[in-house]
Amino acid sequence: MVARLTDPVTIDAGQIIVLPTGQRHVIQSLSGILWITQSGNVQDTLLHAHESVALPPTGKVMIQTLRGQATFRVTPTHRPLGARLRAWLERMADEARE
């Protein structure tokens, strides 16, 4: 059976999970303490059980447990329609200027 990205994931000490780049993610800790590092971001994040964090699509995201075992869920999110439309309009305007 292949796990989907939104299925709960349990990791042991020493394991590292790397998320796909270029997509926004919400990471929710279900148990344990997670240590989250994102390339390009000088601040790491610690998540305790029942906490969550939304991460921008910039840089590789690495998740590991601070100690022992931890369970978490990753939910990919999309930019709001208004933000996507604004970005598209800006690209079209740039192309029209060229």
Coordinates of C-alpha atoms in Angstrom, one line a residue, residues 1-97:
M1 CA 0.0 0.0 0.0
V2 CA 1.3 3.4 -0.9
A3 CA 0.8 6.2 1.6
R4 CA -0.8 9.4 0.5
L5 CA 0.7 12.7 1.5
T6 CA -2.3 13.5 3.8
D7 CA -2.1 10.2 5.7
P8 CA -0.6 10.3 9.2
V9 CA 3.1 9.6 9.2
T10 CA 5.1 8.2 12.2
I11 CA 8.8 8.6 12.3
D12 CA 11.5 7.4 14.7
A13 CA 14.5 9.3 16.0
G14 CA 17.1 9.6 13.2
Q15 CA 14.5 9.4 10.3
I16 CA 14.1 12.5 8.1
I17 CA 11.1 13.1 5.8
V18 CA 11.7 15.5 2.9
L19 CA 8.6 17.2 1.4
P20 CA 8.2 18.0 -2.3
T21 CA 9.3 21.5 -3.2
G22 CA 7.3 24.2 -4.9
Q23 CA 4.1 23.6 -2.9
R24 CA 2.6 25.2 0.2
H25 CA 2.2 22.7 3.1
V26 CA 0.5 22.7 6.5
I27 CA 2.2 20.4 8.9
Q28 CA 0.2 19.2 12.0
S29 CA 1.9 17.4 14.8
L30 CA -0.4 14.6 16.2
S31 CA 2.1 13.3 18.8
G32 CA 5.7 13.9 19.8
I33 CA 7.9 16.9 18.9
L34 CA 8.8 17.7 15.3
W35 CA 11.8 19.7 14.2
I36 CA 11.2 21.3 10.9
T37 CA 13.9 22.9 8.7
Q38 CA 13.3 24.7 5.5
S39 CA 16.1 25.7 3.2
G40 CA 16.3 29.5 2.7
N41 CA 14.7 30.0 6.1
V42 CA 17.2 30.8 9.0
Q43 CA 14.6 29.9 11.6
D44 CA 13.7 26.2 12.3
T45 CA 10.3 25.3 13.8
L46 CA 9.5 23.1 16.7
L47 CA 6.0 21.6 16.7
H48 CA 4.5 20.0 19.8
A49 CA 1.5 17.7 19.7
H50 CA -1.6 19.4 18.3
E51 CA 0.3 22.3 16.9
S52 CA 0.5 23.2 13.2
V53 CA 2.4 25.4 10.9
A54 CA 1.9 26.7 7.4
L55 CA 5.0 26.8 5.2
P56 CA 5.5 28.7 2.0
P57 CA 6.5 26.9 -1.2
T58 CA 10.1 28.2 -1.1
G59 CA 12.9 25.7 -0.3
K60 CA 13.2 22.1 0.6
V61 CA 11.3 21.1 3.9
M62 CA 12.9 18.5 6.1
I63 CA 11.0 17.0 9.1
Q64 CA 12.5 15.0 11.9
T65 CA 11.6 14.1 15.5
L66 CA 13.3 16.0 18.2
R67 CA 13.4 12.8 20.3
G68 CA 11.6 9.5 20.3
Q69 CA 8.8 8.9 18.0
A70 CA 6.4 11.5 16.4
T71 CA 3.3 11.3 14.3
F72 CA 2.2 14.1 12.0
R73 CA 0.1 14.9 8.9
V74 CA 1.0 17.0 5.9
T75 CA -1.7 18.8 3.9
P76 CA -0.7 20.5 0.7
T77 CA -2.5 23.8 0.3
H78 CA -3.0 26.1 -2.6
R79 CA -2.7 29.8 -2.9
P80 CA -6.1 31.6 -2.7
L81 CA -7.7 32.2 -6.1
G82 CA -7.1 36.0 -5.8
A83 CA -3.4 35.5 -5.3
R84 CA -3.1 33.1 -8.2
L85 CA -5.1 35.5 -10.5
R86 CA -3.0 38.5 -9.4
A87 CA 0.2 36.5 -10.3
W88 CA -1.2 35.5 -13.6
L89 CA -2.2 39.1 -14.5
E90 CA 1.3 40.3 -13.5
R91 CA 2.8 37.7 -15.8
M92 CA 0.5 38.7 -18.7
A93 CA 1.3 42.4 -18.1
D94 CA 5.1 41.6 -18.2
E95 CA 4.7 39.7 -21.4
A96 CA 2.7 42.5 -23.0
R97 CA 5.5 45.0 -22.1

